[in-house]
Amino acid sequence: MPRPRADALRNRERIVTAAREMFVEFGPDVPLDEIARRAGVGNATVYRNFPDRDALVREVVCSVMDRTVRAAEQALSETGDAFEALERFAHAAADERISALCPMVSSTFDQNHPDLEDARRRAESLVAQLMDRAKAAGRLRDDVEYGDLMVGVAQLSRPPAGTGCLNADRFVHRHLQLFLDGMRAPAPTVLPGAAVTVEDLRR
């Protein structure tokens, strides 16, 4: 099959990026016409790339998982430090708003679709390897596993009740680092940002 043109690939990426942003802001039922408008493409371009909403949601979820895996792989290649790679993975997942996208996996389409299964296997395999290496190096506590990490990332990147997504964003990485330090053996890192007050939450 002929390779897609560069402009076609760019349009597809713009659609996926716009869809991810709007799914986070408005949920998976946001009109595809609105996604096309934010991506700066015509409606026909969206439907040419994604025949239905499920195909677009699946592509968004898979792309998020792939980007978080690449972040961990890059950290590992740059530092050789498995715990630092785990941290990079967790913060990248928070940046991708994985907490908003996770419910879509169970509510909008087939969880066993081959594309989703492949993306999930890549993520789980890499993180499991990183966790095993970090434990062997004495940097990760022995009584945590992949599920502990992902539940923590999902919960801590979700806005607190009564606050908007954008207002809570400035707290996510601080609180995520607190959680990651709780997984660390033995020493904590310097936390990013300042202490969060009640006034900060209400602002």
Coordinates of N, CA and C in Angstrom, one line a residue:
M1 N 0.8 -1.2 0.0 CA 0.0 0.0 0.0 C 0.9 1.2 0.0
P2 N 0.5 2.3 -0.7 CA 1.3 3.5 -0.7 C 1.3 4.2 0.7
R3 N 2.4 4.8 1.0 CA 2.5 5.5 2.3 C 1.7 6.7 2.3
P4 N 1.1 7.0 3.4 CA 0.3 8.3 3.5 C 1.2 9.5 3.3
R5 N 0.6 10.5 2.7 CA 1.4 11.8 2.5 C 1.6 12.4 3.8
A6 N 2.7 13.3 3.8 CA 3.1 13.9 5.1 C 1.9 14.8 5.6
D7 N 1.2 15.5 4.7 CA 0.1 16.4 5.2 C -1.0 15.6 5.7
A8 N -1.2 14.4 5.2 CA -2.3 13.5 5.7 C -2.0 13.0 7.1
L9 N -0.7 12.7 7.3 CA -0.3 12.2 8.6 C -0.4 13.4 9.6
R10 N 0.0 14.6 9.2 CA -0.1 15.8 10.1 C -1.6 16.0 10.5
N11 N -2.5 15.9 9.5 CA -3.9 16.1 9.8 C -4.4 15.0 10.8
R12 N -4.0 13.8 10.6 CA -4.4 12.8 11.5 C -4.0 13.0 12.9
E13 N -2.7 13.5 13.0 CA -2.2 13.8 14.4 C -2.9 15.0 15.0
R14 N -3.2 16.0 14.2 CA -4.0 17.1 14.7 C -5.4 16.7 15.2
I15 N -6.0 15.8 14.5 CA -7.3 15.3 14.9 C -7.2 14.6 16.2
V16 N -6.2 13.7 16.3 CA -6.1 12.9 17.6 C -5.8 13.9 18.8
T17 N -4.9 14.9 18.5 CA -4.6 15.8 19.6 C -5.8 16.6 20.0
A18 N -6.6 17.1 19.0 CA -7.8 17.9 19.4 C -8.8 17.0 20.1
A19 N -8.9 15.7 19.6 CA -9.9 14.8 20.3 C -9.5 14.5 21.7
R20 N -8.2 14.3 22.0 CA -7.8 14.1 23.3 C -8.1 15.2 24.2
E21 N -7.8 16.5 23.8 CA -8.1 17.6 24.6 C -9.6 17.8 24.9
M22 N -10.4 17.5 23.8 CA -11.9 17.8 24.0 C -12.5 16.6 24.8
F23 N -12.0 15.4 24.6 CA -12.5 14.3 25.5 C -12.3 14.6 26.9
V24 N -11.1 15.1 27.2 CA -10.8 15.5 28.6 C -11.7 16.6 29.1
E25 N -11.9 17.6 28.3 CA -12.7 18.7 28.7 C -14.2 18.4 28.8
F26 N -14.7 17.7 27.8 CA -16.2 17.5 27.7 C -16.7 16.1 27.7
G27 N -15.7 15.1 27.7 CA -16.2 13.7 27.7 C -16.2 13.1 26.3
P28 N -16.4 11.8 26.2 CA -16.3 11.1 24.9 C -17.4 11.4 23.9
D29 N -18.5 12.1 24.4 CA -19.6 12.4 23.5 C -19.5 13.7 22.8
V30 N -18.4 14.4 22.9 CA -18.2 15.7 22.2 C -18.5 15.5 20.7
P31 N -19.2 16.4 20.1 CA -19.5 16.3 18.6 C -18.2 16.2 17.8
L32 N -18.2 15.3 16.8 CA -17.0 15.2 16.0 C -16.8 16.5 15.2
D33 N -17.9 17.2 14.9 CA -17.7 18.4 14.1 C -16.9 19.4 14.9
E34 N -17.1 19.4 16.3 CA -16.3 20.3 17.1 C -14.8 19.9 17.2
I35 N -14.6 18.6 17.1 CA -13.2 18.2 17.1 C -12.6 18.6 15.8
A36 N -13.3 18.5 14.7 CA -12.7 18.9 13.4 C -12.4 20.4 13.4
R37 N -13.3 21.2 14.0 CA -13.1 22.6 14.1 C -11.8 22.9 14.9
R38 N -11.6 22.3 16.1 CA -10.5 22.6 16.9 C -9.2 22.1 16.1
A39 N -9.3 21.0 15.4 CA -8.1 20.5 14.7 C -7.8 21.3 13.5
G40 N -8.7 22.1 13.0 CA -8.5 22.9 11.8 C -8.6 22.2 10.5
V41 N -9.5 21.1 10.5 CA -9.7 20.3 9.3 C -11.2 20.3 9.1
G42 N -11.5 19.8 7.9 CA -12.9 19.6 7.5 C -13.5 18.3 8.1
N43 N -14.8 18.3 8.2 CA -15.5 17.1 8.7 C -15.1 15.9 8.0
A44 N -15.0 16.0 6.6 CA -14.7 14.9 5.8 C -13.4 14.3 6.1
T45 N -12.4 15.1 6.5 CA -11.1 14.6 6.9 C -11.1 13.8 8.1
V46 N -12.0 14.2 9.1 CA -12.1 13.4 10.3 C -12.7 12.0 9.9
Y47 N -13.8 12.0 9.2 CA -14.4 10.7 8.8 C -13.6 9.8 7.9
R48 N -12.7 10.5 7.1 CA -11.8 9.7 6.2 C -10.8 9.0 7.1
N49 N -10.4 9.6 8.2 CA -9.4 8.9 9.0 C -10.0 8.0 10.1
F50 N -11.2 8.3 10.5 CA -11.9 7.6 11.6 C -13.3 7.4 11.2
P51 N -13.7 6.2 10.8 CA -15.1 5.9 10.3 C -16.2 6.1 11.4
D52 N -15.8 6.0 12.6 CA -16.8 6.2 13.7 C -16.1 6.7 14.9
R53 N -16.9 7.1 15.9 CA -16.4 7.6 17.2 C -15.5 6.6 17.9
D54 N -15.9 5.3 17.9 CA -15.1 4.3 18.6 C -13.7 4.3 18.1
A55 N -13.6 4.4 16.7 CA -12.2 4.3 16.1 C -11.4 5.5 16.6
L56 N -12.0 6.7 16.7 CA -11.2 7.8 17.2 C -10.9 7.7 18.7
V57 N -11.8 7.3 19.5 CA -11.5 7.1 20.9 C -10.4 6.1 21.1
R58 N -10.5 5.0 20.4 CA -9.4 4.0 20.5 C -8.1 4.5 20.1
E59 N -8.0 5.3 19.0 CA -6.8 5.9 18.6 C -6.2 6.9 19.6
V60 N -7.1 7.6 20.2 CA -6.6 8.6 21.3 C -6.0 7.8 22.4
V61 N -6.7 6.8 22.9 CA -6.2 6.0 24.1 C -4.9 5.3 23.7
C62 N -4.8 4.7 22.5 CA -3.6 4.0 22.1 C -2.4 5.0 22.0
S63 N -2.7 6.2 21.5 CA -1.6 7.2 21.3 C -1.1 7.7 22.6
V64 N -2.0 7.8 23.6 CA -1.6 8.2 25.0 C -0.7 7.2 25.6
M65 N -1.1 5.9 25.5 CA -0.3 4.9 26.0 C 1.1 4.8 25.4
D66 N 1.1 5.0 24.0 CA 2.4 4.9 23.3 C 3.3 6.1 23.7
R67 N 2.7 7.3 23.9 CA 3.6 8.4 24.3 C 4.2 8.2 25.7
T68 N 3.4 7.7 26.6 CA 3.9 7.5 28.0 C 5.0 6.4 28.0
V69 N 4.8 5.4 27.1 CA 5.9 4.4 27.0 C 7.1 5.0 26.5
R70 N 7.0 5.8 25.5 CA 8.2 6.4 24.9 C 8.9 7.3 25.9
A71 N 8.1 8.0 26.7 CA 8.7 8.8 27.8 C 9.6 8.0 28.7
A72 N 9.1 6.9 29.1 CA 9.8 6.0 30.0 C 11.1 5.4 29.3
E73 N 10.9 5.0 28.0 CA 12.0 4.5 27.3 C 13.1 5.5 27.1
Q74 N 12.7 6.8 26.9 CA 13.7 7.8 26.7 C 14.5 8.1 28.0
A75 N 13.7 8.1 29.1 CA 14.4 8.3 30.4 C 15.3 7.2 30.7
L76 N 15.0 6.0 30.4 CA 15.9 4.9 30.7 C 17.1 4.9 29.9
S77 N 17.0 5.3 28.6 CA 18.1 5.4 27.7 C 19.1 6.5 28.1
E78 N 18.5 7.6 28.6 CA 19.3 8.8 29.0 C 20.0 8.6 30.3
T79 N 19.4 7.9 31.3 CA 19.9 7.8 32.6 C 20.3 6.4 33.0
G80 N 19.7 5.4 32.4 CA 19.9 4.1 32.9 C 19.3 3.8 34.3
D81 N 18.5 4.7 34.8 CA 17.9 4.6 36.1 C 16.5 4.2 35.9
A82 N 16.2 3.0 36.4 CA 14.8 2.5 36.2 C 13.8 3.2 37.0
F83 N 14.1 3.7 38.2 CA 13.2 4.5 39.0 C 12.9 5.8 38.4
E84 N 13.9 6.5 37.9 CA 13.7 7.7 37.2 C 12.8 7.5 35.9
A85 N 13.0 6.4 35.2 CA 12.2 6.1 34.1 C 10.7 5.9 34.5
L86 N 10.5 5.3 35.6 CA 9.2 5.1 36.2 C 8.5 6.5 36.5
E87 N 9.3 7.3 37.1 CA 8.8 8.7 37.4 C 8.4 9.4 36.1
R88 N 9.3 9.3 35.1 CA 9.0 10.0 33.8 C 7.7 9.4 33.2
F89 N 7.5 8.1 33.3 CA 6.3 7.5 32.8 C 5.1 8.0 33.6
A90 N 5.2 8.1 34.9 CA 4.0 8.5 35.7 C 3.7 10.0 35.4
H91 N 4.6 10.9 35.3 CA 4.4 12.3 35.0 C 3.8 12.5 33.6
A92 N 4.4 11.7 32.7 CA 3.9 11.8 31.3 C 2.4 11.3 31.2
A93 N 2.1 10.3 32.0 CA 0.7 9.8 32.0 C -0.2 10.8 32.6
A94 N 0.2 11.5 33.6 CA -0.6 12.6 34.2 C -0.8 13.7 33.2
D95 N 0.3 14.1 32.5 CA 0.2 15.1 31.5 C -0.8 14.8 30.4
E96 N -0.9 13.5 30.1 CA -1.9 13.0 29.1 C -3.3 12.9 29.6
R97 N -3.5 13.3 30.9 CA -4.8 13.2 31.5 C -5.4 11.8 31.4
I98 N -4.6 10.8 31.8 CA -5.0 9.4 31.7 C -6.2 9.1 32.6
S99 N -6.3 9.9 33.6 CA -7.5 9.7 34.5 C -8.8 10.0 33.8
A100 N -8.8 10.9 32.9 CA -10.0 11.2 32.2 C -10.3 10.2 31.1
L101 N -9.2 9.6 30.5 CA -9.3 8.7 29.4 C -9.6 7.3 29.8
C102 N -9.2 6.9 31.0 CA -9.4 5.5 31.4 C -10.8 5.1 31.4
P103 N -11.7 5.9 32.0 CA -13.1 5.4 32.0 C -13.7 5.2 30.5
M104 N -13.1 5.9 29.6 CA -13.6 5.7 28.2 C -13.3 4.3 27.6
V105 N -12.2 3.7 28.1 CA -11.8 2.4 27.7 C -12.9 1.4 28.0
S106 N -13.5 1.5 29.2 CA -14.5 0.6 29.6 C -15.9 0.9 29.2
S107 N -16.2 2.2 28.8 CA -17.5 2.6 28.5 C -17.9 2.8 27.0
T108 N -16.9 2.9 26.2 CA -17.2 3.3 24.8 C -16.9 2.3 23.7
F109 N -16.0 1.4 24.0 CA -15.7 0.5 22.9 C -15.1 -0.8 23.4
D110 N -14.8 -1.7 22.5 CA -14.3 -3.1 22.8 C -12.9 -3.0 23.5
Q111 N -12.8 -3.4 24.7 CA -11.6 -3.4 25.4 C -10.6 -4.4 24.9
N112 N -11.0 -5.4 24.1 CA -10.2 -6.4 23.6 C -9.8 -6.2 22.1
H113 N -10.0 -5.0 21.6 CA -9.6 -4.7 20.3 C -8.1 -4.8 20.2
P114 N -7.6 -5.5 19.1 CA -6.2 -5.7 18.9 C -5.3 -4.5 19.1
D115 N -5.7 -3.4 18.6 CA -4.8 -2.2 18.7 C -4.7 -1.8 20.2
L116 N -5.8 -1.8 20.9 CA -5.7 -1.5 22.4 C -4.9 -2.5 23.1
E117 N -5.1 -3.8 22.8 CA -4.4 -4.9 23.5 C -2.9 -4.7 23.3
D118 N -2.5 -4.4 22.0 CA -1.0 -4.2 21.8 C -0.5 -3.0 22.6
A119 N -1.2 -1.9 22.6 CA -0.7 -0.7 23.3 C -0.6 -1.0 24.8
R120 N -1.6 -1.7 25.3 CA -1.6 -2.1 26.7 C -0.5 -3.0 27.1
R121 N -0.2 -4.0 26.2 CA 0.8 -5.0 26.5 C 2.2 -4.3 26.5
R122 N 2.4 -3.3 25.6 CA 3.7 -2.6 25.5 C 3.9 -1.8 26.8
A123 N 2.8 -1.1 27.3 CA 3.0 -0.3 28.5 C 3.2 -1.2 29.7
E124 N 2.4 -2.3 29.8 CA 2.5 -3.1 31.0 C 3.9 -3.8 31.0
S125 N 4.4 -4.3 29.9 CA 5.6 -5.0 29.8 C 6.8 -4.1 30.2
L126 N 6.8 -2.9 29.6 CA 7.9 -1.9 29.9 C 7.9 -1.5 31.4
V127 N 6.7 -1.2 31.9 CA 6.6 -0.8 33.3 C 7.0 -1.9 34.3
A128 N 6.6 -3.1 33.9 CA 7.0 -4.3 34.8 C 8.5 -4.4 34.8
Q129 N 9.1 -4.3 33.6 CA 10.6 -4.4 33.6 C 11.2 -3.3 34.4
L130 N 10.7 -2.1 34.3 CA 11.3 -1.0 35.1 C 11.2 -1.2 36.6
M131 N 10.0 -1.7 37.0 CA 9.8 -1.9 38.4 C 10.7 -3.0 38.9
D132 N 10.8 -4.1 38.1 CA 11.7 -5.2 38.5 C 13.2 -4.7 38.7
R133 N 13.6 -3.9 37.7 CA 15.0 -3.3 37.8 C 15.1 -2.4 39.0
A134 N 14.1 -1.5 39.2 CA 14.2 -0.6 40.3 C 14.2 -1.3 41.7
K135 N 13.5 -2.4 41.8 CA 13.5 -3.2 43.0 C 14.8 -3.9 43.2
A136 N 15.4 -4.5 42.1 CA 16.7 -5.1 42.2 C 17.8 -4.2 42.6
A137 N 17.6 -2.9 42.2 CA 18.6 -1.9 42.6 C 18.4 -1.3 44.0
G138 N 17.3 -1.7 44.6 CA 17.0 -1.2 46.0 C 16.4 0.2 46.0
R139 N 15.8 0.6 44.9 CA 15.2 1.9 44.8 C 13.7 2.0 44.8
L140 N 13.1 0.8 44.7 CA 11.6 0.7 44.7 C 11.2 -0.3 45.8
R141 N 10.3 0.0 46.6 CA 9.9 -0.9 47.7 C 9.3 -2.2 47.0
D142 N 9.5 -3.3 47.8 CA 9.1 -4.6 47.2 C 7.6 -4.9 47.2
D143 N 6.8 -4.2 47.9 CA 5.4 -4.5 48.1 C 4.5 -3.7 47.2
V144 N 5.0 -3.2 46.1 CA 4.2 -2.5 45.1 C 4.3 -3.1 43.8
E145 N 3.2 -3.0 43.0 CA 3.2 -3.5 41.7 C 2.6 -2.5 40.7
Y146 N 2.5 -3.0 39.4 CA 2.0 -2.1 38.3 C 0.7 -1.4 38.7
G147 N -0.3 -2.2 39.2 CA -1.6 -1.7 39.5 C -1.5 -0.5 40.6
D148 N -0.6 -0.7 41.5 CA -0.4 0.4 42.5 C 0.0 1.7 41.9
L149 N 0.9 1.6 40.9 CA 1.4 2.8 40.2 C 0.3 3.4 39.4
M150 N -0.5 2.6 38.6 CA -1.5 3.2 37.8 C -2.7 3.7 38.5
V151 N -3.1 3.1 39.6 CA -4.2 3.6 40.4 C -3.8 5.0 41.0
G152 N -2.5 5.1 41.5 CA -2.1 6.3 42.0 C -2.0 7.4 41.0
V153 N -1.5 7.1 39.8 CA -1.4 8.1 38.7 C -2.8 8.6 38.3
A154 N -3.7 7.6 38.2 CA -5.1 8.0 37.8 C -5.8 8.8 38.8
Q155 N -5.7 8.4 40.1 CA -6.4 9.2 41.1 C -5.8 10.6 41.3
L156 N -4.5 10.7 41.3 CA -3.8 12.0 41.6 C -3.9 12.9 40.4
S157 N -4.2 12.5 39.2 CA -4.3 13.4 38.1 C -5.7 13.8 37.8
R158 N -6.6 13.3 38.7 CA -8.0 13.6 38.6 C -8.3 14.9 39.4
P159 N -9.0 15.9 38.9 CA -9.3 17.1 39.7 C -10.1 16.7 41.0
P160 N -9.8 17.4 42.1 CA -10.6 17.2 43.3 C -12.1 17.7 43.0
A161 N -13.0 17.1 43.7 CA -14.4 17.4 43.6 C -14.6 18.9 43.8
G162 N -15.3 19.6 42.8 CA -15.6 21.0 43.0 C -14.6 21.9 42.4
T163 N -13.5 21.3 41.8 CA -12.5 22.2 41.1 C -12.5 21.8 39.6
G164 N -12.1 22.8 38.8 CA -12.0 22.5 37.4 C -10.7 21.9 37.0
C165 N -10.6 21.2 35.9 CA -9.4 20.5 35.4 C -8.2 21.5 35.4
L166 N -8.4 22.7 34.8 CA -7.3 23.6 34.6 C -6.9 24.2 35.9
N167 N -7.8 24.4 36.8 CA -7.4 24.9 38.1 C -6.5 23.9 38.9
A168 N -6.8 22.6 38.8 CA -6.1 21.6 39.5 C -4.8 21.2 38.9
D169 N -4.6 21.6 37.6 CA -3.4 21.1 36.9 C -2.1 21.5 37.7
R170 N -2.1 22.6 38.3 CA -0.8 23.1 38.9 C -0.5 22.3 40.2
F171 N -1.4 21.5 40.7 CA -1.1 20.6 41.8 C -0.7 19.2 41.5
V172 N -1.0 18.8 40.2 CA -0.9 17.3 39.9 C 0.5 16.8 40.1
H173 N 1.5 17.5 39.6 CA 2.9 16.9 39.6 C 3.5 16.9 41.0
R174 N 3.1 17.9 41.8 CA 3.5 17.9 43.2 C 3.0 16.7 43.9
H175 N 1.7 16.5 43.9 CA 1.1 15.4 44.6 C 1.5 14.0 44.0
L176 N 1.7 14.0 42.7 CA 2.1 12.7 42.1 C 3.5 12.4 42.6
Q177 N 4.4 13.4 42.7 CA 5.8 13.2 43.2 C 5.7 12.7 44.7
L178 N 4.8 13.3 45.5 CA 4.6 12.8 46.9 C 4.3 11.3 46.9
F179 N 3.4 10.9 46.0 CA 3.0 9.5 45.9 C 4.2 8.7 45.4
L180 N 5.0 9.1 44.4 CA 6.1 8.4 43.9 C 7.2 8.3 45.0
D181 N 7.4 9.3 45.8 CA 8.4 9.2 46.9 C 8.0 8.2 47.9
G182 N 6.7 8.0 48.1 CA 6.2 7.0 49.0 C 6.5 5.6 48.5
M183 N 6.8 5.4 47.2 CA 7.1 4.2 46.6 C 8.7 4.0 46.6
R184 N 9.4 5.0 46.9 CA 10.8 5.0 46.8 C 11.5 4.3 48.0
A185 N 12.6 3.7 47.7 CA 13.5 3.2 48.7 C 14.9 3.7 48.4
P186 N 15.6 4.5 49.3 CA 15.1 5.0 50.6 C 14.7 6.4 50.7
A187 N 15.3 7.3 49.8 CA 15.2 8.8 50.1 C 14.2 9.5 49.2
P188 N 13.5 10.6 49.7 CA 12.6 11.4 48.9 C 13.4 12.3 48.0
T189 N 12.7 12.9 47.0 CA 13.2 13.9 46.2 C 12.7 15.2 46.6
V190 N 13.2 16.3 46.0 CA 12.7 17.6 46.3 C 11.3 17.8 45.5
L191 N 10.3 18.2 46.2 CA 9.0 18.3 45.5 C 8.9 19.6 44.7
P192 N 8.3 19.5 43.5 CA 8.1 20.7 42.7 C 7.0 21.5 43.3
G193 N 7.1 22.8 43.1 CA 6.0 23.7 43.5 C 6.0 24.0 44.9
A194 N 5.0 24.7 45.4 CA 4.9 25.2 46.8 C 3.8 24.4 47.4
A195 N 3.7 24.5 48.8 CA 2.7 23.8 49.5 C 1.3 24.3 49.1
V196 N 0.3 23.4 49.0 CA -1.0 23.8 48.6 C -1.9 24.1 49.8
T197 N -2.5 25.2 49.8 CA -3.4 25.6 50.9 C -4.9 25.5 50.5
V198 N -5.7 25.6 51.5 CA -7.2 25.6 51.3 C -7.6 26.7 50.3
E199 N -6.9 27.9 50.5 CA -7.2 29.0 49.6 C -6.8 28.7 48.2
D200 N -5.7 28.0 48.0 CA -5.3 27.6 46.6 C -6.4 26.8 46.0
L201 N -7.0 25.8 46.7 CA -8.0 25.0 46.2 C -9.3 25.7 45.8
R202 N -9.6 26.8 46.6 CA -10.8 27.5 46.4 C -10.7 28.6 45.3
R203 N -9.4 28.9 45.0 CA -9.1 30.0 44.0 C -9.5 29.6 42.6

